[in-house]
mmCIF file of C-alpha atoms in Angstrom:
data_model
loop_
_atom_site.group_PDB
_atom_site.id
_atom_site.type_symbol
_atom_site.label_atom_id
_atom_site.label_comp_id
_atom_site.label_asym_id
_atom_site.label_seq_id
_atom_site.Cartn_x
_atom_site.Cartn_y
_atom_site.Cartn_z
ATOM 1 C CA UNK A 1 -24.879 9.127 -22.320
ATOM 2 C CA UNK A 2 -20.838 8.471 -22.254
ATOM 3 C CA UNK A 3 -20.833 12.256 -21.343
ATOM 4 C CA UNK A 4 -22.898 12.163 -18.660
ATOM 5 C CA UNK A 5 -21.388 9.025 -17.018
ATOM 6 C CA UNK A 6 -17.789 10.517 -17.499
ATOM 7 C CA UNK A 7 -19.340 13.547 -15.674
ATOM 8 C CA UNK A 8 -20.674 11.588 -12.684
ATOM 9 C CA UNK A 9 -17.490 9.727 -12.265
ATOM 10 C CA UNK A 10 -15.638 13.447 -12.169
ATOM 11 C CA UNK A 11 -18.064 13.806 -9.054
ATOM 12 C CA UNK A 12 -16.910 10.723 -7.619
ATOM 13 C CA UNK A 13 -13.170 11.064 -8.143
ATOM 14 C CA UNK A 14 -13.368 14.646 -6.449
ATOM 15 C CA UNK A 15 -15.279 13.842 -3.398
ATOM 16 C CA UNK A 16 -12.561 10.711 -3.099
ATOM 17 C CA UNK A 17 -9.583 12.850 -3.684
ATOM 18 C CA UNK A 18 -11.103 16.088 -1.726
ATOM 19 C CA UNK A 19 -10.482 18.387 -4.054
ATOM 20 C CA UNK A 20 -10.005 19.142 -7.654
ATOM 21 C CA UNK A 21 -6.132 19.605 -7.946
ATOM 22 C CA UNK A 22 -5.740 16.099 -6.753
ATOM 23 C CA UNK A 23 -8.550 14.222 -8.595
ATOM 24 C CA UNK A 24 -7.068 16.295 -11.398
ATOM 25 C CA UNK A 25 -3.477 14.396 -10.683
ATOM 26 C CA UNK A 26 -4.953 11.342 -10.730
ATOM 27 C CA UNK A 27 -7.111 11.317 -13.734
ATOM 28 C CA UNK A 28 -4.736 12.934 -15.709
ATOM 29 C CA UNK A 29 -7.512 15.844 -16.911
ATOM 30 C CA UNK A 30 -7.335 19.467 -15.757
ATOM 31 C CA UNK A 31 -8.633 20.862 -12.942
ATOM 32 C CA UNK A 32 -10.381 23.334 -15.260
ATOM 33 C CA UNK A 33 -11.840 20.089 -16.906
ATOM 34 C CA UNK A 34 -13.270 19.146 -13.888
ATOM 35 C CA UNK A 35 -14.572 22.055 -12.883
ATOM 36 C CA UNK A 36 -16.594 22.565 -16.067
ATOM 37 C CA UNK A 37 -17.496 18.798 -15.470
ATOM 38 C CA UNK A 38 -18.747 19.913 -12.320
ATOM 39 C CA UNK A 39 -20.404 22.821 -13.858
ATOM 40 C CA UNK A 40 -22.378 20.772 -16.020
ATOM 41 C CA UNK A 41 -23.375 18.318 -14.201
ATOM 42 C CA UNK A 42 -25.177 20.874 -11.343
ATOM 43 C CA UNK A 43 -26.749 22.477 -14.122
ATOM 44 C CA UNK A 44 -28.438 19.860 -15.521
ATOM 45 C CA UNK A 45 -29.139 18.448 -11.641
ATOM 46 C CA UNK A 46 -30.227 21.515 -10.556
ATOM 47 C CA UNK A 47 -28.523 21.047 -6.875
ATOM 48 C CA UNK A 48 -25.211 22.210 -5.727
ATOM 49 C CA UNK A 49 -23.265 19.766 -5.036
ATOM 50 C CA UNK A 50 -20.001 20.581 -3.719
ATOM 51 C CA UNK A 51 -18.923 23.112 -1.151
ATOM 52 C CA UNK A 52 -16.076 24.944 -2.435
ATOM 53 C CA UNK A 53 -13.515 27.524 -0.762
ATOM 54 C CA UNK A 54 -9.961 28.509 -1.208
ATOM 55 C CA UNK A 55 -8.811 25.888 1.272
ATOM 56 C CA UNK A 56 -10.739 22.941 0.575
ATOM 57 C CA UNK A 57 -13.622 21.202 -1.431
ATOM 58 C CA UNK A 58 -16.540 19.129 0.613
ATOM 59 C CA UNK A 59 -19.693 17.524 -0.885
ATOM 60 C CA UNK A 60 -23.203 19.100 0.446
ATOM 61 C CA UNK A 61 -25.874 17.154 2.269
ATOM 62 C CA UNK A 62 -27.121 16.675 -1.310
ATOM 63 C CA UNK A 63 -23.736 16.194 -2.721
ATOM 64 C CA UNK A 64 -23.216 13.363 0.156
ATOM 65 C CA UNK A 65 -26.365 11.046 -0.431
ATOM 66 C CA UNK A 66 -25.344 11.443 -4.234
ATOM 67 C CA UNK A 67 -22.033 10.347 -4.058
ATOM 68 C CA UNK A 68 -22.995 7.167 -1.266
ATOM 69 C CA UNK A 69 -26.065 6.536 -3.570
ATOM 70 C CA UNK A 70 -23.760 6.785 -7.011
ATOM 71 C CA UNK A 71 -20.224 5.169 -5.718
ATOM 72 C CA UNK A 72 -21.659 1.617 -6.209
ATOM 73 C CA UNK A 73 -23.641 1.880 -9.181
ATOM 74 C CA UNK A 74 -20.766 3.697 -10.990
ATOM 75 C CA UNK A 75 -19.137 0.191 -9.593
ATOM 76 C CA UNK A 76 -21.749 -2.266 -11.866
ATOM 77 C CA UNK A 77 -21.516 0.126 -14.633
ATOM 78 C CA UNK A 78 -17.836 -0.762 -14.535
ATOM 79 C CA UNK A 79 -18.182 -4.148 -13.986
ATOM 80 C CA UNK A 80 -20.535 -4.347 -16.995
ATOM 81 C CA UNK A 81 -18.423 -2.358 -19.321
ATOM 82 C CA UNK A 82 -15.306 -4.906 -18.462
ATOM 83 C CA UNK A 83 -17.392 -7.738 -19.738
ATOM 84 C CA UNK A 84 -16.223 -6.735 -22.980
ATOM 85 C CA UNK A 85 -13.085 -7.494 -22.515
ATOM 86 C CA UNK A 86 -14.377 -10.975 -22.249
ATOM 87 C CA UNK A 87 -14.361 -10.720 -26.151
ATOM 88 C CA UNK A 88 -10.951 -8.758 -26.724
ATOM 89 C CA UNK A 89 -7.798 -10.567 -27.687
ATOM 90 C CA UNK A 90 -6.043 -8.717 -24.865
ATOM 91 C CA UNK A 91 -7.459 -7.827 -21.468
ATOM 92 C CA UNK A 92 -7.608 -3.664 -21.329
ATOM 93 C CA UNK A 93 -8.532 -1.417 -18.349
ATOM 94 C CA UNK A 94 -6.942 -0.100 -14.834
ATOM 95 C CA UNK A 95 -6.178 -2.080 -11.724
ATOM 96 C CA UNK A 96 -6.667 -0.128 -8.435
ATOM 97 C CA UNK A 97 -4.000 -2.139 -5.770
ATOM 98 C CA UNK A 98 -3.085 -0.633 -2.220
ATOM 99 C CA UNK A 99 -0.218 -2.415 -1.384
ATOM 100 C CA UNK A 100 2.278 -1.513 2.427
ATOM 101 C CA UNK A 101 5.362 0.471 1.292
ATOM 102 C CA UNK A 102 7.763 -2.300 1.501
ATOM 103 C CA UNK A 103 5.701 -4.233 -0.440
ATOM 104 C CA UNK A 104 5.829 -1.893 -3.154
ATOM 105 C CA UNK A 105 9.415 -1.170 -2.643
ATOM 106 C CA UNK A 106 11.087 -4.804 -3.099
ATOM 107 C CA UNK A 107 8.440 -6.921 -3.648
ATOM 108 C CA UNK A 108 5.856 -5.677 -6.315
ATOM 109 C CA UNK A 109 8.290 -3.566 -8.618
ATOM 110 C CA UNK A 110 10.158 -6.494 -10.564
ATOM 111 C CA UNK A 111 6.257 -8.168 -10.903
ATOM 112 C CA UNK A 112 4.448 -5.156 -11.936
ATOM 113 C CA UNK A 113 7.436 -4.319 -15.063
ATOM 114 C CA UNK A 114 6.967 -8.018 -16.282
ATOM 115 C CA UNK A 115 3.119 -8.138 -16.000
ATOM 116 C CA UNK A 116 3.278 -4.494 -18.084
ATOM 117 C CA UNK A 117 5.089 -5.814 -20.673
ATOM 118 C CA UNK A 118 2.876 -8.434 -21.094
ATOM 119 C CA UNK A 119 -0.115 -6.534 -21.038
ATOM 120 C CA UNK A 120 0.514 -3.247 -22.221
ATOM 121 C CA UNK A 121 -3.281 -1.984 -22.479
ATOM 122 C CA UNK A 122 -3.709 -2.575 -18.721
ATOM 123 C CA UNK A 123 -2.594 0.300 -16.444
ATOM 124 C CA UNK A 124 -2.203 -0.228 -12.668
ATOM 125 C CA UNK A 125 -2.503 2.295 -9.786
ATOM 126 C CA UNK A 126 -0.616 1.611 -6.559
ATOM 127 C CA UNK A 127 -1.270 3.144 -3.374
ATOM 128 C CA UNK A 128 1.068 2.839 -0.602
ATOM 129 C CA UNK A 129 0.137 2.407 2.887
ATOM 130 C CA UNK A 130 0.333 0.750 5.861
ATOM 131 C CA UNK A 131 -2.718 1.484 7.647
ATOM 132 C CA UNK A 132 -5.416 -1.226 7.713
ATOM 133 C CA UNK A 133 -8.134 -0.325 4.705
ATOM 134 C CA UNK A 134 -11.034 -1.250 4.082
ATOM 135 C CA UNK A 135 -10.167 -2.083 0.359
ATOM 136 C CA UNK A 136 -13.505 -2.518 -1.255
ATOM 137 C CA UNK A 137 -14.863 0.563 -0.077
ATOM 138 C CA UNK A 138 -11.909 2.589 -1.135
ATOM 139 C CA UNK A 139 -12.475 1.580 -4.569
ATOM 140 C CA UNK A 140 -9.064 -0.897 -4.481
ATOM 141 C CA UNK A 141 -9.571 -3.857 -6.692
ATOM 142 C CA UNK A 142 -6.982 -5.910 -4.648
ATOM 143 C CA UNK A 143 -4.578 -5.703 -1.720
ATOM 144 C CA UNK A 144 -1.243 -6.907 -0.774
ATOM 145 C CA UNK A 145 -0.970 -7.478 2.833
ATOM 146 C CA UNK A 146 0.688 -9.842 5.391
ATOM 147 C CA UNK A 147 -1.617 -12.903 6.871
ATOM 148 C CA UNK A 148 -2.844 -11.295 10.137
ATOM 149 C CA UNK A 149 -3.780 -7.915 8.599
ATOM 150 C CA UNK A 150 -5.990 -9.388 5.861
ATOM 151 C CA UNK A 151 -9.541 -8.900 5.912
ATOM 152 C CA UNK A 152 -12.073 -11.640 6.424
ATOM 153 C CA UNK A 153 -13.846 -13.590 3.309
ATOM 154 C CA UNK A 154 -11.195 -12.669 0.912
ATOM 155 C CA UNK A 155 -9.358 -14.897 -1.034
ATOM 156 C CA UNK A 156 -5.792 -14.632 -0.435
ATOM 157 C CA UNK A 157 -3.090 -15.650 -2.947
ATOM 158 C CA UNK A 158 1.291 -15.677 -2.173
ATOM 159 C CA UNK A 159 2.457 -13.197 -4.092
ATOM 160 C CA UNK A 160 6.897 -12.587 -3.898
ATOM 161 C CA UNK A 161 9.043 -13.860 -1.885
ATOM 162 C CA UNK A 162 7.821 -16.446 0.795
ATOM 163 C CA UNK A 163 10.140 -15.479 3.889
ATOM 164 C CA UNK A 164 10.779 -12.220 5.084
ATOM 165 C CA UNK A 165 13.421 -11.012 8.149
ATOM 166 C CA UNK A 166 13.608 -7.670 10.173
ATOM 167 C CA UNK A 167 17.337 -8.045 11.264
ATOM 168 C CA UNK A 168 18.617 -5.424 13.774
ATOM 169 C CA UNK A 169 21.291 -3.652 11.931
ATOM 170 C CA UNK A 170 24.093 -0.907 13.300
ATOM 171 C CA UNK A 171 27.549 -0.108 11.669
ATOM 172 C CA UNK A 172 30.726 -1.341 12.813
ATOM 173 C CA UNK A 173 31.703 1.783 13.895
ATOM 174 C CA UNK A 174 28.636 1.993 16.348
ATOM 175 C CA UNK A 175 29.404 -1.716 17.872
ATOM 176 C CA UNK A 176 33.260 -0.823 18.601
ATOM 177 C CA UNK A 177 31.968 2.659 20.946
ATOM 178 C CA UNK A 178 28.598 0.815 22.720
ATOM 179 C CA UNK A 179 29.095 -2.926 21.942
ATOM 180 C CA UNK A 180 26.895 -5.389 20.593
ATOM 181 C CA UNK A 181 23.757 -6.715 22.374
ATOM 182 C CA UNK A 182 23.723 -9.803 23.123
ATOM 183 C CA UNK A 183 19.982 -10.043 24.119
ATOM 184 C CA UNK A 184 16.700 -7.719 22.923
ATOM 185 C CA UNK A 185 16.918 -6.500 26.485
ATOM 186 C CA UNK A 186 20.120 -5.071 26.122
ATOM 187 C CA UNK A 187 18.763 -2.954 23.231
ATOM 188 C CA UNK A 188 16.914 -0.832 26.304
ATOM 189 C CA UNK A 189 20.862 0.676 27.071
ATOM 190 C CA UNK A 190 21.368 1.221 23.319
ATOM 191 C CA UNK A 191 20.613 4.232 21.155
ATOM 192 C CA UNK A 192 17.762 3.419 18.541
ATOM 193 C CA UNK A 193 16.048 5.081 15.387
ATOM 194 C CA UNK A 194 12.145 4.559 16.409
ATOM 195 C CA UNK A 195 9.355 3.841 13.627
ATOM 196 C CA UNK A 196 5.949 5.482 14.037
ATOM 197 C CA UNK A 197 2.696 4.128 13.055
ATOM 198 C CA UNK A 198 0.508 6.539 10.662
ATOM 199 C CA UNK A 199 -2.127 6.399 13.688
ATOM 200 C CA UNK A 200 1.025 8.066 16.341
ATOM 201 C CA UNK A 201 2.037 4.785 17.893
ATOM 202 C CA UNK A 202 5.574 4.105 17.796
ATOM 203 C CA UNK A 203 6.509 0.397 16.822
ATOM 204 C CA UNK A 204 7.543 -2.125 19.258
ATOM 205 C CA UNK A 205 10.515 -4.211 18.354
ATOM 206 C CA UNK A 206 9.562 -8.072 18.761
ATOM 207 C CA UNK A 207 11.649 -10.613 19.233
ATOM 208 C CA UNK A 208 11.243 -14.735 19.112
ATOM 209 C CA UNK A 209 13.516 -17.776 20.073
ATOM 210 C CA UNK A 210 13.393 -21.013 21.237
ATOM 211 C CA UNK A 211 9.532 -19.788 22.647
ATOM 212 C CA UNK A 212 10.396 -17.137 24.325
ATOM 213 C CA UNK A 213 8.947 -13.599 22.964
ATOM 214 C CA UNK A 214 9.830 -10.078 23.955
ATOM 215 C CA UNK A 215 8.717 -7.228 23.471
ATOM 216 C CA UNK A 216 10.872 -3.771 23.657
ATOM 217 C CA UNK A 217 9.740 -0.366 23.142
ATOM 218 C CA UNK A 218 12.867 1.065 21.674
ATOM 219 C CA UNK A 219 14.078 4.837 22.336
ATOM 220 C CA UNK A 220 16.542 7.360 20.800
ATOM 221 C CA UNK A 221 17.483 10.433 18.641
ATOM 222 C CA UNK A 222 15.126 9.832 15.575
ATOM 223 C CA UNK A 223 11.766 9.049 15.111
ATOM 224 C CA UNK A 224 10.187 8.214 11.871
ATOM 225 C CA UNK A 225 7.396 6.669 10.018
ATOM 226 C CA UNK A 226 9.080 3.453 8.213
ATOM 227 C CA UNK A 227 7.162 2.758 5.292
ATOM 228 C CA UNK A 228 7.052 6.603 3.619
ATOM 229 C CA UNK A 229 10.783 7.632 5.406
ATOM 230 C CA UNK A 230 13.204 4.037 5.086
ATOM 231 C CA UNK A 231 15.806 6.346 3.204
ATOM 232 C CA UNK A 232 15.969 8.593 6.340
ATOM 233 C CA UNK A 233 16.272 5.829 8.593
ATOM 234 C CA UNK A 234 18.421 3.642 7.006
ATOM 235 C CA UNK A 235 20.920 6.515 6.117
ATOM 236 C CA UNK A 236 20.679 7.307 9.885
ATOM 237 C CA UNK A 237 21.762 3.852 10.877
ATOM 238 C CA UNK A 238 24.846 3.792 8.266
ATOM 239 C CA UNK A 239 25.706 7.486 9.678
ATOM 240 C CA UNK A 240 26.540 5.360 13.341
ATOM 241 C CA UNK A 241 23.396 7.506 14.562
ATOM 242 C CA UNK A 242 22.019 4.355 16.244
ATOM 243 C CA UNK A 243 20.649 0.895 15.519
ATOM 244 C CA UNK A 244 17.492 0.004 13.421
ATOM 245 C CA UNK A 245 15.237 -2.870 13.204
ATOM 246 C CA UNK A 246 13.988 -3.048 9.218
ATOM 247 C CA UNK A 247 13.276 -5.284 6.711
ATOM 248 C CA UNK A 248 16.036 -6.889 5.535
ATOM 249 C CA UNK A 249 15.355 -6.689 1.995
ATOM 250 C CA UNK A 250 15.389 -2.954 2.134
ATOM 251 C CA UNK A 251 18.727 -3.028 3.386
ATOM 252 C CA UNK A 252 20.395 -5.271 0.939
ATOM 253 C CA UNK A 253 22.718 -3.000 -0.358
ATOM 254 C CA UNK A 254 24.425 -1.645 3.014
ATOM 255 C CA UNK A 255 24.272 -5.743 4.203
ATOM 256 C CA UNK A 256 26.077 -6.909 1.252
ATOM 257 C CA UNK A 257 28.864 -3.910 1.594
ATOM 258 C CA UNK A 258 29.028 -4.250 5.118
ATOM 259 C CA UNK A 259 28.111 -0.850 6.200
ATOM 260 C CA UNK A 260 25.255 -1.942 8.171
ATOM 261 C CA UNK A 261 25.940 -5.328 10.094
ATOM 262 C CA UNK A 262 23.137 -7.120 11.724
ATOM 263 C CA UNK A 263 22.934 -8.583 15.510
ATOM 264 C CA UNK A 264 20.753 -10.906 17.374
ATOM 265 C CA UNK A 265 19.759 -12.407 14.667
ATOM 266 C CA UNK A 266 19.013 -15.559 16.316
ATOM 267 C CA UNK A 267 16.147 -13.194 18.173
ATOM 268 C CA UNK A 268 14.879 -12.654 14.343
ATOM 269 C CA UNK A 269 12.994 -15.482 12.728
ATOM 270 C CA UNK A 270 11.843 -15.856 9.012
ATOM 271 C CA UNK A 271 8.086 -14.794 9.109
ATOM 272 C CA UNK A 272 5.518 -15.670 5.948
ATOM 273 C CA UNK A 273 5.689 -13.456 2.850
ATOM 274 C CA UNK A 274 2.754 -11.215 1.679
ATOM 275 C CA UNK A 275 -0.589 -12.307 0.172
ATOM 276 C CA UNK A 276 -2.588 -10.886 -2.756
ATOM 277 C CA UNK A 277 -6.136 -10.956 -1.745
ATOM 278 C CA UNK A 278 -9.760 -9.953 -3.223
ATOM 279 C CA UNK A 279 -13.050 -10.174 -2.797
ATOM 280 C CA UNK A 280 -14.491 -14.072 -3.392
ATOM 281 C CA UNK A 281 -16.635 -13.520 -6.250
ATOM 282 C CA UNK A 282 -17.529 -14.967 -9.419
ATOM 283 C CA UNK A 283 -16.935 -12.376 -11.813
ATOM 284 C CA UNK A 284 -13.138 -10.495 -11.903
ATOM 285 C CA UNK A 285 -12.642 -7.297 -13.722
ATOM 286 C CA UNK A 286 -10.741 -8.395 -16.702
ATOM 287 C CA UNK A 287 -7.349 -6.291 -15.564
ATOM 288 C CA UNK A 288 -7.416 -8.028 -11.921
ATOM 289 C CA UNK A 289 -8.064 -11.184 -13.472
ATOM 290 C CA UNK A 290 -5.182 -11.504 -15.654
ATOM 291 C CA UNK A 291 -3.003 -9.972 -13.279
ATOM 292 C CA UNK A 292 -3.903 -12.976 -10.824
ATOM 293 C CA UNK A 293 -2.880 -15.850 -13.360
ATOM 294 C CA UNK A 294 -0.063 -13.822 -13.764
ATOM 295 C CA UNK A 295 0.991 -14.166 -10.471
ATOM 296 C CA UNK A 296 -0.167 -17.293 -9.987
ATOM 297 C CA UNK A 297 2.006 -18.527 -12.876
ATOM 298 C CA UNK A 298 5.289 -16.651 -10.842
ATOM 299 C CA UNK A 299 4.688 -19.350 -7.744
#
């Protein structure tokens, strides 16, 4: 029986992943071993399941119904098999997280190393993004995100620091040859390194005092997506390429040096921190559970 569910959730993790070298990456088993998984569990269905060619690996008609018929139940079977850990001394199993990429790069590392040690038999998998998700379907069992991306009837916990700041930064070098801006509308005569959205958009630059907001749509030499290219950017601002609006935290280093100096930073209020947040229901999967007190115990 522990055969045949390990087989049906080799089904599941290949339809999710789209392929087998990929579901094999994240399961840690061979893409042989899924493939004779597979093998197996057509066989004893009787109905092919996946469409396979050298480019790419889709579920049939059949294959489709299965998996949207099998996703949730493989979901209570789960559930009910981390009710024993109700009755172990130490909470064991995986938490699935999808967390935005600055998130995971200065806010969730030091937690994540502490929470480890302190419960070794839980393993956590992170996925960074910044796209909205929808995090119960995609199989997350919780989701860092900032208060007006969270999704409705969650409960949502503070989780690192609780002020954040994107600071416009440039390098001295920059300010001496254009000058420094003295308002966001002056950043519309300035060279800039642009971020782009995963959906294309390129992000606006928003600015806040004293009431007033404004808005610029920045322009220049180098456009990037933020989250998954910072390094790029960032090294692009201390090169005197042009200026950049990031988080501040991700810039620590080149702040504290002086490399990177920041301007109109009376145009850059303190915003609210990220949240942890999960579905509002009675019963937590042992490894999500714990790793909520844990936080809760860091605030």
């Amino acid at each position: 029986m522990i055969g045949q569910l390990d087989d049906l959730a080799t089904f599941v993790a290949i339809v999710e992943a789209g392929g087998f070298r990929d579901a094999a990456r994240a399961s840690g088993v061979s893409a042989s071993g899924l493939s004779e998984a597979m093998r197996r569990l057509e066989t004893r269905l009787g109905v092919r399941l996946l469409n396979r060619t050298t480019r790419s690996v889709t579920p049939t008609e059949a294959g489709q119904k299965f998996y949207e018929s099998l996703r949730p139940a493989l979901g209570e079977v789960s559930r009910a098999v981390d009710t024993v850990n109700n009755f172990r001394d130490r909470p064991a199993g995986t938490l699935r997280l999808n967390v935005p990429a600055n998130v995971a790069r200065t806010v969730l590392a030091p937690i994540i190393v502490s929470f480890l040690k302190e419960y070794p038999e839980i393993r956590i998998e992170v996925t960074a993004e910044d796209s909205f998700i929808d995090m119960v379907g995609g199989g997350y069992d919780a989701g860092i995100r900032y208060d007006e991306r969270l999704e409705q009837d969650m409960i949502a916990l503070p989780i690192g620091p609780r002020t954040q700041r994107i600071l416009v930064v440039g390098t001295p070098g920059y300010f001496a040859e254009h000058g420094r801006p003295g308002h966001p509308r002056d950043l519309l005569r300035h060279r800039c390194l642009c971020g782009r959205f995963a959906g294309g958009g390129l992000a606006t630059w928003e600015f806040e005092k004293d009431g007033e907001i404004v808005r610029i749509d920045p322009d220049g030499p180098l456009i990037s997506q933020p989250g998954s290219a910072s390094d790029l950017l960032i090294q692009a601002a201390v090169g005197g390429l042009g200026l950049l609006a990031m988080f501040e935290d991700w810039m620590r280093a080149e702040l504290d040096s002086g490399v990177l100096e920041p301007v109109l930073e009376d145009w850059c209020p303190a915003f609210t921190g990220p949240f942890l947040y999960y579905a509002g229901r009675h019963y937590l999967p042992a490894p999500l559970r714990a790793f909520v007190d844990f936080v809760k115990r860091q605030t």
